[in-house]
PDB file of C-alpha atoms in Angstrom:
ATOM      1  CA  MET A  25       8.797  -7.635  15.633  1.00  0.00           C
ATOM      2  CA  GLN A  26       7.766  -4.033  16.462  1.00  0.00           C
ATOM      3  CA  THR A  27       9.512  -1.177  14.684  1.00  0.00           C
ATOM      4  CA  ARG A  28      10.537   1.981  16.714  1.00  0.00           C
ATOM      5  CA  LEU A  29       7.513   3.958  15.608  1.00  0.00           C
ATOM      6  CA  GLN A  30       5.191   1.054  16.400  1.00  0.00           C
ATOM      7  CA  ASN A  31       6.420   0.906  19.989  1.00  0.00           C
ATOM      8  CA  PRO A  32       3.664   2.248  22.348  1.00  0.00           C
ATOM      9  CA  LYS A  33       6.293   3.961  24.453  1.00  0.00           C
ATOM     10  CA  THR A  34       7.816   5.835  21.447  1.00  0.00           C
ATOM     11  CA  ILE A  35       4.320   7.026  20.508  1.00  0.00           C
ATOM     12  CA  ASP A  36       3.391   8.120  23.982  1.00  0.00           C
ATOM     13  CA  SER A  37       6.813  10.057  24.200  1.00  0.00           C
ATOM     14  CA  MET A  38       6.029  11.865  20.886  1.00  0.00           C
ATOM     15  CA  ILE A  39       2.464  12.662  21.923  1.00  0.00           C
ATOM     16  CA  GLY A  40       3.728  13.860  25.241  1.00  0.00           C
ATOM     17  CA  TRP A  41       6.264  16.067  23.646  1.00  0.00           C
ATOM     18  CA  LEU A  42       3.800  17.395  21.286  1.00  0.00           C
ATOM     19  CA  ILE A  43       1.651  18.381  24.194  1.00  0.00           C
ATOM     20  CA  ILE A  44       4.825  20.141  25.815  1.00  0.00           C
ATOM     21  CA  ALA A  45       5.361  21.942  22.439  1.00  0.00           C
ATOM     22  CA  GLY A  46       1.715  23.231  22.213  1.00  0.00           C
ATOM     23  CA  ALA A  47       1.742  24.314  25.847  1.00  0.00           C
ATOM     24  CA  ALA A  48       5.016  26.249  25.340  1.00  0.00           C
ATOM     25  CA  MET A  49       3.513  27.869  22.228  1.00  0.00           C
ATOM     26  CA  VAL A  50       0.471  28.893  24.075  1.00  0.00           C
ATOM     27  CA  LEU A  51       2.521  29.980  27.120  1.00  0.00           C
ATOM     28  CA  ALA A  52       5.240  32.229  25.406  1.00  0.00           C
ATOM     29  CA  PRO A  53       2.966  34.940  24.323  1.00  0.00           C
ATOM     30  CA  ILE A  54       1.324  35.102  27.579  1.00  0.00           C
ATOM     31  CA  LEU A  55       4.723  35.296  29.293  1.00  0.00           C
ATOM     32  CA  ALA A  56       5.961  37.850  26.939  1.00  0.00           C
ATOM     33  CA  ARG A  57       2.892  40.069  27.593  1.00  0.00           C
ATOM     34  CA  ASN A  58       3.358  39.835  31.426  1.00  0.00           C
ATOM     35  CA  ILE A  59       6.818  41.555  31.004  1.00  0.00           C
ATOM     36  CA  GLU A  60       4.731  44.958  30.545  1.00  0.00           C
ATOM     37  CA  PRO A  61       3.959  45.185  34.366  1.00  0.00           C
ATOM     38  CA  TYR A  62       7.612  45.012  35.438  1.00  0.00           C
ATOM     39  CA  GLN A  63       8.693  47.318  32.725  1.00  0.00           C
ATOM     40  CA  SER A  64       5.963  49.914  33.947  1.00  0.00           C
ATOM     41  CA  ALA A  65       7.034  49.473  37.581  1.00  0.00           C
ATOM     42  CA  ILE A  66      10.647  49.719  36.897  1.00  0.00           C
ATOM     43  CA  PHE A  67      10.298  52.817  34.935  1.00  0.00           C
ATOM     44  CA  GLU A  68       8.061  54.532  37.461  1.00  0.00           C
ATOM     45  CA  LEU A  69      10.245  53.495  40.446  1.00  0.00           C
ATOM     46  CA  ALA A  70      13.508  54.421  38.891  1.00  0.00           C
ATOM     47  CA  PRO A  71      15.357  57.759  39.575  1.00  0.00           C
ATOM     48  CA  GLY A  72      16.190  60.401  36.911  1.00  0.00           C
ATOM     49  CA  ILE A  73      19.350  59.077  34.952  1.00  0.00           C
ATOM     50  CA  ILE A  74      18.214  55.313  35.134  1.00  0.00           C
ATOM     51  CA  ARG A  75      15.007  56.127  33.849  1.00  0.00           C
ATOM     52  CA  TRP A  76      16.478  57.937  30.916  1.00  0.00           C
ATOM     53  CA  PHE A  77      18.541  54.725  30.494  1.00  0.00           C
ATOM     54  CA  MET A  78      15.450  52.716  30.670  1.00  0.00           C
ATOM     55  CA  GLY A  79      13.973  54.939  27.964  1.00  0.00           C
ATOM     56  CA  LEU A  80      16.618  53.832  25.436  1.00  0.00           C
ATOM     57  CA  PRO A  81      15.172  51.403  22.800  1.00  0.00           C
ATOM     58  CA  GLY A  82      15.224  47.883  24.001  1.00  0.00           C
ATOM     59  CA  ILE A  83      17.043  48.574  27.241  1.00  0.00           C
ATOM     60  CA  GLY A  84      13.743  48.833  29.477  1.00  0.00           C
ATOM     61  CA  TRP A  85      12.511  45.693  27.863  1.00  0.00           C
ATOM     62  CA  VAL A  86      15.579  43.625  28.595  1.00  0.00           C
ATOM     63  CA  ILE A  87      15.807  44.902  32.386  1.00  0.00           C
ATOM     64  CA  ALA A  88      12.098  44.106  32.877  1.00  0.00           C
ATOM     65  CA  THR A  89      12.549  40.546  31.094  1.00  0.00           C
ATOM     66  CA  VAL A  90      15.241  39.942  33.323  1.00  0.00           C
ATOM     67  CA  ALA A  91      13.338  41.031  36.429  1.00  0.00           C
ATOM     68  CA  PHE A  92      10.301  38.788  35.281  1.00  0.00           C
ATOM     69  CA  ALA A  93      12.359  35.894  34.558  1.00  0.00           C
ATOM     70  CA  ALA A  94      14.034  36.119  38.131  1.00  0.00           C
ATOM     71  CA  VAL A  95      10.820  36.272  39.671  1.00  0.00           C
ATOM     72  CA  GLN A  96       9.211  33.266  37.640  1.00  0.00           C
ATOM     73  CA  ALA A  97      12.391  31.376  38.512  1.00  0.00           C
ATOM     74  CA  ALA A  98      11.992  31.989  42.072  1.00  0.00           C
ATOM     75  CA  GLU A  99       8.434  30.713  41.821  1.00  0.00           C
ATOM     76  CA  VAL A 100       9.182  27.366  40.201  1.00  0.00           C
ATOM     77  CA  TRP A 101      12.396  26.733  42.026  1.00  0.00           C
ATOM     78  CA  PRO A 102      10.857  24.331  44.586  1.00  0.00           C
ATOM     79  CA  LEU A 103       9.449  22.184  41.806  1.00  0.00           C
ATOM     80  CA  LEU A 104      12.795  21.875  40.145  1.00  0.00           C
ATOM     81  CA  SER A 105      14.402  20.090  42.858  1.00  0.00           C
ATOM     82  CA  GLU A 106      14.470  16.483  42.414  1.00  0.00           C
ATOM     83  CA  GLU A 107      16.480  14.781  44.966  1.00  0.00           C
ATOM     84  CA  SER A 108      16.908  10.992  46.015  1.00  0.00           C
ATOM     85  CA  GLN A 109      15.002   9.600  48.917  1.00  0.00           C
ATOM     86  CA  GLU A 110      18.170   9.616  51.015  1.00  0.00           C
ATOM     87  CA  GLU A 111      18.833  13.231  50.238  1.00  0.00           C
ATOM     88  CA  GLN A 112      15.124  14.113  51.076  1.00  0.00           C
ATOM     89  CA  HIS A 113      15.580  12.812  54.710  1.00  0.00           C
ATOM     90  CA  SER A 114      18.716  14.748  55.379  1.00  0.00           C
ATOM     91  CA  GLN A 115      18.587  18.021  57.457  1.00  0.00           C
ATOM     92  CA  GLU A 116      20.247  20.041  54.749  1.00  0.00           C
ATOM     93  CA  TRP A 117      17.839  19.192  52.162  1.00  0.00           C
ATOM     94  CA  LYS A 118      14.955  20.129  54.481  1.00  0.00           C
ATOM     95  CA  LYS A 119      16.660  23.539  55.280  1.00  0.00           C
ATOM     96  CA  ALA A 120      17.031  24.271  51.506  1.00  0.00           C
ATOM     97  CA  ILE A 121      13.612  23.404  50.382  1.00  0.00           C
ATOM     98  CA  LYS A 122      12.097  25.834  53.166  1.00  0.00           C
ATOM     99  CA  VAL A 123      14.311  28.297  51.877  1.00  0.00           C
ATOM    100  CA  ARG A 124      13.251  27.646  48.405  1.00  0.00           C
ATOM    101  CA  TRP A 125       9.489  27.878  49.358  1.00  0.00           C
ATOM    102  CA  VAL A 126      10.046  31.191  51.251  1.00  0.00           C
ATOM    103  CA  LEU A 127      11.533  32.762  48.250  1.00  0.00           C
ATOM    104  CA  ALA A 128       8.777  31.229  46.013  1.00  0.00           C
ATOM    105  CA  ALA A 129       6.126  32.730  48.332  1.00  0.00           C
ATOM    106  CA  ILE A 130       8.046  36.142  48.289  1.00  0.00           C
ATOM    107  CA  ALA A 131       8.050  35.887  44.519  1.00  0.00           C
ATOM    108  CA  TYR A 132       4.473  35.083  44.001  1.00  0.00           C
ATOM    109  CA  GLY A 133       3.655  38.127  46.389  1.00  0.00           C
ATOM    110  CA  ILE A 134       5.782  40.266  44.051  1.00  0.00           C
ATOM    111  CA  ASP A 135       3.954  38.787  41.092  1.00  0.00           C
ATOM    112  CA  ALA A 136       0.614  39.362  42.583  1.00  0.00           C
ATOM    113  CA  LEU A 137       1.425  42.957  43.486  1.00  0.00           C
ATOM    114  CA  MET A 138       2.624  43.639  39.980  1.00  0.00           C
ATOM    115  CA  CYS A 139      -0.482  41.978  38.454  1.00  0.00           C
ATOM    116  CA  ALA A 140      -2.697  43.966  40.706  1.00  0.00           C
ATOM    117  CA  ARG A 141      -1.219  47.122  39.998  1.00  0.00           C
ATOM    118  CA  TYR A 142      -1.095  46.736  36.234  1.00  0.00           C
ATOM    119  CA  TRP A 143      -4.269  44.739  35.910  1.00  0.00           C
ATOM    120  CA  PRO A 144      -6.703  45.787  38.541  1.00  0.00           C
ATOM    121  CA  ILE A 145      -9.513  43.131  38.934  1.00  0.00           C
ATOM    122  CA  LEU A 146     -11.942  45.315  40.603  1.00  0.00           C
ATOM    123  CA  PRO A 147     -13.158  48.733  39.368  1.00  0.00           C
ATOM    124  CA  GLU A 148     -11.377  51.944  40.877  1.00  0.00           C
ATOM    125  CA  GLY A 149     -13.270  52.611  44.016  1.00  0.00           C
ATOM    126  CA  THR A 150     -14.400  49.058  44.755  1.00  0.00           C
ATOM    127  CA  SER A 151     -13.303  47.130  47.858  1.00  0.00           C
ATOM    128  CA  VAL A 152     -13.410  43.472  48.381  1.00  0.00           C
ATOM    129  CA  GLN A 153     -15.816  44.208  51.566  1.00  0.00           C
ATOM    130  CA  MET A 154     -18.307  45.800  48.773  1.00  0.00           C
ATOM    131  CA  LEU A 155     -17.733  42.989  46.436  1.00  0.00           C
ATOM    132  CA  ILE A 156     -18.709  40.514  49.164  1.00  0.00           C
ATOM    133  CA  ALA A 157     -21.522  42.410  50.699  1.00  0.00           C
ATOM    134  CA  ALA A 158     -23.067  43.010  47.156  1.00  0.00           C
ATOM    135  CA  PHE A 159     -22.221  39.465  45.906  1.00  0.00           C
ATOM    136  CA  ASN A 160     -21.976  41.061  42.461  1.00  0.00           C
ATOM    137  CA  ILE A 161     -19.560  38.731  40.479  1.00  0.00           C
ATOM    138  CA  ASN A 162     -19.987  41.204  37.653  1.00  0.00           C
ATOM    139  CA  LEU A 163     -17.931  43.674  39.348  1.00  0.00           C
ATOM    140  CA  ILE A 164     -14.802  41.411  38.795  1.00  0.00           C
ATOM    141  CA  ASN A 165     -12.849  42.273  35.370  1.00  0.00           C
ATOM    142  CA  ARG A 166     -12.723  38.884  34.066  1.00  0.00           C
ATOM    143  CA  GLY A 167      -9.892  39.438  31.606  1.00  0.00           C
ATOM    144  CA  ALA A 168      -7.561  41.046  34.214  1.00  0.00           C
ATOM    145  CA  PHE A 169      -8.325  37.959  36.608  1.00  0.00           C
ATOM    146  CA  ILE A 170      -7.249  35.235  33.824  1.00  0.00           C
ATOM    147  CA  GLN A 171      -4.143  37.468  32.952  1.00  0.00           C
ATOM    148  CA  THR A 172      -3.286  37.380  36.744  1.00  0.00           C
ATOM    149  CA  ILE A 173      -3.911  33.622  37.156  1.00  0.00           C
ATOM    150  CA  LEU A 174      -1.815  32.876  33.938  1.00  0.00           C
ATOM    151  CA  THR A 175       0.926  35.385  35.344  1.00  0.00           C
ATOM    152  CA  LEU A 176       0.992  33.781  38.764  1.00  0.00           C
ATOM    153  CA  PHE A 177       0.805  30.182  37.790  1.00  0.00           C
ATOM    154  CA  GLY A 178       1.476  29.602  34.076  1.00  0.00           C
ATOM    155  CA  CYS A 179       5.092  28.663  34.471  1.00  0.00           C
ATOM    156  CA  THR A 180       4.197  26.331  37.505  1.00  0.00           C
ATOM    157  CA  MET A 181       1.509  24.663  35.461  1.00  0.00           C
ATOM    158  CA  PHE A 182       3.956  24.296  32.712  1.00  0.00           C
ATOM    159  CA  ILE A 183       6.634  22.765  34.915  1.00  0.00           C
ATOM    160  CA  LEU A 184       4.045  20.344  36.515  1.00  0.00           C
ATOM    161  CA  LEU A 185       3.011  19.372  32.885  1.00  0.00           C
ATOM    162  CA  TYR A 186       6.569  18.762  31.912  1.00  0.00           C
ATOM    163  CA  ARG A 187       7.329  16.704  34.815  1.00  0.00           C
ATOM    164  CA  TYR A 188       3.938  14.589  34.470  1.00  0.00           C
ATOM    165  CA  VAL A 189       4.784  13.981  30.555  1.00  0.00           C
ATOM    166  CA  ARG A 190       8.382  12.946  31.266  1.00  0.00           C
ATOM    167  CA  ARG A 191       7.160  10.638  33.983  1.00  0.00           C
ATOM    168  CA  VAL A 192       4.271   9.039  31.862  1.00  0.00           C
ATOM    169  CA  ALA A 193       5.883   9.107  28.463  1.00  0.00           C
TER     170      ALA A 193
END
């Protein structure tokens, strides 16, 4: 007779949750750094009194964190919907999922603009046409490119990993 810790399903579950915890520990500091573009943009776009209010210790960071979290939530919202087969064939569900994907596309656009503004991938004065014509990959700032990819798809990859581990383990 197997004990609970010898059961392969229990071991798989523990390994799966360790993978999730490890991914969360890697993703958390990356996400924390990704609040900076939102804080910078909100501070620059805010009018006088709001800019002063944002300059108070911690206030700007909290507002930027809420804005960043809202954008990230909109990006992963379509992935979080798990309806039954009957619900997926209804017209209401199809309409709702379209709205979720449109909001996700808008959120990805906002996130991409924030990243492009805060972490430019190409040096100033370099256009995409110049990059293609010269075919010089060395013009790309790799650090900014990786930061942008992690900002855009970090939460999505985490949600997909979570769903996979939950299904397998």
